[in-house]
Amino acid sequence: MEKRTFLRSSLLLVTAAFSQPSKLWSATPNPSFDVTDEEADEQTTGPFTLPALGFATDALEPNIDKMTMEIHHDRHHQAYVNNLNKAVVNTPFAAMTIDQIMANVKESDTAIRNNGGGHFNHSLYWTLLTPKGSNAPTGELAKKIDAKFGSFDKFKEAMSAEGVGRFGSGWAWLCVGKGGELVLMSTPNQDNPLMKNIVKKQFAHPILGIDVWEHAYYLKYQNKRADYLKAFWNVLNWDEVGKQYDMAKAKM
Ligand code: MN
């Protein structure tokens, strides 16, 4: 190809790429990519709605900053809700609760898996955060944590290691597993331990979830995920984890 022709063809290709970004980027959705503004802005109607935060977006400062909370809740979670509402149309999932969706979703239900997981996981995450509250477990849960991990500090180290060790995007979980045992694990993307068709033998009830996607911490902590995980313990509401423990225990 003559040089001039080659240059013109290249320019045309680049122009085409930039004039049709949605076609290029949405053809094969990749769960490791984050949401777009279009997905967050879209007005959908459907069975699922964004739950309100129980506190102001700046209430977790300096541990989690206001802008991260605004974007994370108002943009990312809203987009999961919007995409989930679209994905359930004309499927049996439309008549299910979010818990039933978690129990029935399969690997091949890609949009439901990613956005249903995103909706469930974030709905739990917001309720676990608080500007004030009990900063250590109490009662039976405290005893279980000591028995399983040696001490509360050792538990925090082990759970932080799950979060740091998760390659790419995902979640670290403290769960109630078989026989009421406490189990630590992490899952990729927006999966969670309630997706029994996907996690198989790792099925368990999550009582504490830590979002380790970059969107949960990058504005303040950049690449330092471990620093975000350290700060997370300052805004975790153990009263709420205790309630989740009681509910999960009754189901196992
Ligand atoms: Mn998130």
Short mmCIF file of C-alpha atoms and ligand atoms in Angstrom, two decimals:
data_model
loop_
_atom_site.label_atom_id
_atom_site.label_comp_id
_atom_site.label_asym_id
_atom_site.label_seq_id
_atom_site.Cartn_x
_atom_site.Cartn_y
_atom_site.Cartn_z
CA MET A 1 0.00 0.00 0.00
CA GLU A 2 1.29 3.46 -0.87
CA LYS A 3 2.21 5.47 2.20
CA ARG A 4 -0.33 8.25 1.57
CA THR A 5 -3.17 5.73 1.04
CA PHE A 6 -2.15 3.88 4.16
CA LEU A 7 -2.20 7.07 6.24
CA ARG A 8 -5.63 8.03 4.93
CA SER A 9 -7.03 4.56 5.65
CA SER A 10 -5.61 4.67 9.17
CA LEU A 11 -7.14 8.08 9.77
CA LEU A 12 -10.52 6.86 8.56
CA LEU A 13 -10.34 3.88 10.90
CA VAL A 14 -9.46 6.07 13.87
CA THR A 15 -12.26 8.51 13.00
CA ALA A 16 -14.73 5.63 12.69
CA ALA A 17 -13.63 4.29 16.07
CA PHE A 18 -14.22 7.59 17.82
CA SER A 19 -17.48 8.39 16.09
CA GLN A 20 -19.06 5.07 17.12
CA PRO A 21 -17.66 4.34 20.56
CA SER A 22 -20.79 2.67 21.88
CA LYS A 23 -20.78 0.07 19.09
CA LEU A 24 -17.15 -0.78 19.65
CA TRP A 25 -17.34 -0.93 23.42
CA SER A 26 -20.71 -2.44 24.09
CA ALA A 27 -20.53 -5.31 21.61
CA THR A 28 -18.92 -7.65 24.11
CA PRO A 29 -19.55 -6.44 27.65
CA ASN A 30 -16.64 -7.30 29.89
CA PRO A 31 -17.53 -7.54 33.58
CA SER A 32 -14.14 -6.17 34.57
CA PHE A 33 -14.97 -2.88 32.83
CA ASP A 34 -16.88 -0.37 34.87
CA VAL A 35 -20.20 1.25 34.04
CA THR A 36 -20.74 4.06 31.57
CA ASP A 37 -22.52 7.37 32.16
CA GLU A 38 -25.21 6.23 29.71
CA GLU A 39 -25.92 3.19 31.86
CA ALA A 40 -26.17 5.29 35.01
CA ASP A 41 -28.31 8.03 33.42
CA GLU A 42 -30.82 5.77 31.77
CA GLN A 43 -34.30 5.96 33.29
CA THR A 44 -35.56 2.41 33.68
CA THR A 45 -38.68 1.10 35.25
CA GLY A 46 -38.71 -2.35 36.71
CA PRO A 47 -38.82 -4.32 39.91
CA PHE A 48 -35.49 -3.04 41.28
CA THR A 49 -34.64 0.37 42.71
CA LEU A 50 -31.58 2.01 44.20
CA PRO A 51 -31.76 1.95 48.02
CA ALA A 52 -31.02 5.28 49.70
CA LEU A 53 -27.87 5.62 51.79
CA GLY A 54 -28.61 5.81 55.51
CA PHE A 55 -26.14 8.69 55.96
CA ALA A 56 -24.70 11.71 54.11
CA THR A 57 -22.10 11.01 51.42
CA ASP A 58 -19.44 12.91 53.42
CA ALA A 59 -20.25 11.12 56.69
CA LEU A 60 -17.49 8.51 56.28
CA GLU A 61 -14.70 11.08 55.76
CA PRO A 62 -11.76 10.81 56.05
CA ASN A 63 -11.92 7.02 55.70
CA ILE A 64 -14.06 7.00 52.55
CA ASP A 65 -14.33 10.34 50.75
CA LYS A 66 -17.51 12.11 49.66
CA MET A 67 -16.84 11.95 45.92
CA THR A 68 -16.17 8.21 46.02
CA MET A 69 -19.44 7.68 47.88
CA GLU A 70 -21.40 9.85 45.43
CA ILE A 71 -20.03 8.17 42.33
CA HIS A 72 -20.12 4.69 43.84
CA HIS A 73 -23.73 4.90 45.03
CA ASP A 74 -25.36 7.32 42.58
CA ARG A 75 -23.57 6.17 39.42
CA HIS A 76 -22.22 2.64 39.80
CA HIS A 77 -24.99 1.10 41.86
CA GLN A 78 -27.66 2.98 39.87
CA ALA A 79 -26.22 1.51 36.67
CA TYR A 80 -26.38 -2.04 38.10
CA VAL A 81 -30.03 -1.42 39.00
CA ASN A 82 -30.81 -0.03 35.54
CA ASN A 83 -29.05 -2.87 33.75
CA LEU A 84 -30.72 -5.46 35.97
CA ASN A 85 -34.18 -4.02 35.26
CA LYS A 86 -33.47 -4.30 31.54
CA ALA A 87 -31.97 -7.80 31.80
CA VAL A 88 -34.94 -9.37 33.61
CA VAL A 89 -37.53 -8.29 31.03
CA ASN A 90 -39.32 -11.36 29.62
CA THR A 91 -37.37 -13.76 31.84
CA PRO A 92 -38.46 -15.75 34.93
CA PHE A 93 -36.11 -13.48 36.95
CA ALA A 94 -38.60 -10.61 36.60
CA ALA A 95 -40.87 -12.23 39.19
CA MET A 96 -38.08 -13.05 41.67
CA THR A 97 -36.69 -11.19 44.66
CA ILE A 98 -33.00 -10.33 44.52
CA ASP A 99 -32.29 -13.22 46.94
CA GLN A 100 -34.14 -15.65 44.66
CA ILE A 101 -32.15 -14.34 41.71
CA MET A 102 -28.90 -15.05 43.56
CA ALA A 103 -30.07 -18.62 44.26
CA ASN A 104 -31.09 -19.29 40.64
CA VAL A 105 -28.66 -17.37 38.43
CA LYS A 106 -26.39 -19.47 36.22
CA GLU A 107 -23.04 -18.74 34.60
CA SER A 108 -24.71 -18.31 31.23
CA ASP A 109 -27.03 -15.53 32.54
CA THR A 110 -24.21 -13.01 32.13
CA ALA A 111 -26.15 -9.75 32.49
CA ILE A 112 -28.20 -11.01 35.46
CA ARG A 113 -25.08 -12.40 37.12
CA ASN A 114 -23.11 -9.15 36.81
CA ASN A 115 -25.87 -6.64 37.50
CA GLY A 116 -27.94 -8.73 39.93
CA GLY A 117 -24.74 -9.44 41.84
CA GLY A 118 -23.85 -5.75 41.69
CA HIS A 119 -27.26 -4.81 43.10
CA PHE A 120 -27.21 -7.40 45.88
CA ASN A 121 -23.58 -6.79 46.89
CA HIS A 122 -23.83 -3.01 47.07
CA SER A 123 -27.17 -3.10 48.90
CA LEU A 124 -25.44 -5.12 51.63
CA TYR A 125 -22.27 -3.00 51.57
CA TRP A 126 -24.10 0.31 52.22
CA THR A 127 -25.92 -1.08 55.26
CA LEU A 128 -22.60 -2.20 56.76
CA LEU A 129 -21.05 1.25 56.61
CA THR A 130 -21.65 3.85 59.28
CA PRO A 131 -20.07 7.05 60.57
CA LYS A 132 -20.60 5.75 64.09
CA GLY A 133 -21.45 2.44 65.63
CA SER A 134 -19.94 -0.56 67.28
CA ASN A 135 -16.37 -1.01 66.01
CA ALA A 136 -15.94 -4.58 67.20
CA PRO A 137 -18.14 -7.66 67.18
CA THR A 138 -20.01 -8.63 70.34
CA GLY A 139 -21.77 -11.69 71.76
CA GLU A 140 -21.79 -15.01 69.95
CA LEU A 141 -20.24 -13.59 66.77
CA ALA A 142 -17.26 -12.21 68.75
CA LYS A 143 -16.72 -15.63 70.34
CA LYS A 144 -16.97 -17.39 66.96
CA ILE A 145 -14.42 -15.01 65.44
CA ASP A 146 -11.97 -15.57 68.31
CA ALA A 147 -12.42 -19.34 68.12
CA LYS A 148 -11.96 -19.48 64.34
CA PHE A 149 -9.20 -16.90 63.79
CA GLY A 150 -7.46 -16.66 67.16
CA SER A 151 -8.39 -13.04 67.86
CA PHE A 152 -10.27 -10.08 66.37
CA ASP A 153 -6.98 -8.58 65.10
CA LYS A 154 -5.99 -11.85 63.44
CA PHE A 155 -9.43 -12.02 61.81
CA LYS A 156 -8.97 -8.49 60.41
CA GLU A 157 -5.54 -9.47 59.04
CA ALA A 158 -6.97 -12.59 57.39
CA MET A 159 -9.92 -10.78 55.84
CA SER A 160 -7.71 -7.93 54.59
CA ALA A 161 -5.44 -10.54 53.01
CA GLU A 162 -8.47 -11.94 51.13
CA GLY A 163 -9.17 -8.46 49.79
CA VAL A 164 -5.58 -7.67 48.86
CA GLY A 165 -5.14 -11.10 47.29
CA ARG A 166 -8.18 -10.86 45.01
CA PHE A 167 -6.66 -10.23 41.57
CA GLY A 168 -8.53 -7.53 39.66
CA SER A 169 -12.06 -6.60 40.73
CA GLY A 170 -14.15 -8.41 43.28
CA TRP A 171 -15.24 -8.79 46.87
CA ALA A 172 -13.88 -10.20 50.12
CA TRP A 173 -16.49 -11.97 52.27
CA LEU A 174 -17.04 -13.20 55.79
CA CYS A 175 -19.78 -15.82 55.57
CA VAL A 176 -21.71 -18.35 57.56
CA GLY A 177 -21.12 -21.71 55.91
CA LYS A 178 -22.19 -25.30 56.56
CA GLY A 179 -22.93 -26.10 60.19
CA GLY A 180 -22.86 -22.41 61.09
CA GLU A 181 -19.08 -22.18 60.65
CA LEU A 182 -17.50 -18.82 59.77
CA VAL A 183 -15.80 -18.87 56.37
CA LEU A 184 -13.60 -16.29 54.63
CA MET A 185 -13.48 -16.11 50.84
CA SER A 186 -13.27 -13.77 47.91
CA THR A 187 -15.14 -13.78 44.61
CA PRO A 188 -14.37 -12.12 41.26
CA ASN A 189 -16.33 -9.25 39.68
CA GLN A 190 -19.86 -9.04 41.17
CA ASP A 191 -20.21 -12.71 42.08
CA ASN A 192 -21.07 -13.61 45.66
CA PRO A 193 -21.26 -16.80 47.77
CA LEU A 194 -25.07 -16.97 47.46
CA MET A 195 -24.82 -17.75 43.71
CA LYS A 196 -24.87 -21.47 44.35
CA ASN A 197 -24.87 -22.50 40.67
CA ILE A 198 -21.70 -20.48 40.17
CA VAL A 199 -19.73 -20.80 43.43
CA LYS A 200 -20.85 -24.45 43.88
CA LYS A 201 -19.22 -25.88 47.01
CA GLN A 202 -18.33 -22.40 48.26
CA PHE A 203 -22.03 -21.62 48.77
CA ALA A 204 -22.45 -19.68 52.01
CA HIS A 205 -24.35 -16.73 53.47
CA PRO A 206 -22.32 -13.52 53.35
CA ILE A 207 -22.57 -11.40 56.52
CA LEU A 208 -19.79 -8.94 55.72
CA GLY A 209 -18.68 -7.89 52.23
CA ILE A 210 -15.83 -5.58 51.32
CA ASP A 211 -15.87 -4.12 47.83
CA VAL A 212 -12.34 -4.23 46.43
CA TRP A 213 -13.16 -2.84 42.97
CA GLU A 214 -10.95 0.17 42.22
CA HIS A 215 -14.10 2.34 42.04
CA ALA A 216 -14.52 1.77 45.80
CA TYR A 217 -11.23 3.44 46.74
CA TYR A 218 -9.16 4.76 43.81
CA LEU A 219 -9.94 8.50 44.12
CA LYS A 220 -8.51 8.64 47.61
CA TYR A 221 -6.16 5.66 47.83
CA GLN A 222 -5.12 5.15 44.17
CA ASN A 223 -3.23 1.85 43.91
CA LYS A 224 -3.00 1.39 47.68
CA ARG A 225 -5.83 -1.10 48.18
CA ALA A 226 -4.34 -2.20 51.51
CA ASP A 227 -4.72 1.35 52.91
CA TYR A 228 -8.40 1.40 51.95
CA LEU A 229 -8.86 -1.98 53.63
CA LYS A 230 -7.22 -0.63 56.79
CA ALA A 231 -9.53 2.41 56.80
CA PHE A 232 -12.58 0.25 56.08
CA TRP A 233 -12.52 -1.16 59.64
CA ASN A 234 -13.07 2.39 60.99
CA VAL A 235 -16.45 2.69 59.25
CA LEU A 236 -17.73 -0.86 59.57
CA ASN A 237 -20.86 -1.24 61.71
CA TRP A 238 -20.48 -4.46 63.71
CA ASP A 239 -24.03 -4.15 65.03
CA GLU A 240 -25.20 -4.69 61.46
CA VAL A 241 -22.77 -7.57 60.85
CA GLY A 242 -24.17 -9.13 64.05
CA LYS A 243 -27.73 -8.86 62.65
CA GLN A 244 -26.58 -10.45 59.38
CA TYR A 245 -24.94 -13.24 61.40
CA ASP A 246 -28.15 -14.01 63.26
CA MET A 247 -30.16 -14.10 60.02
CA ALA A 248 -27.58 -16.24 58.20
CA LYS A 249 -27.26 -18.69 61.09
CA ALA A 250 -30.99 -19.33 61.00
CA LYS A 251 -30.73 -20.31 57.30
CA MET A 252 -27.80 -22.75 57.51
MN MN B 1 -18.66 -1.16 44.03
#
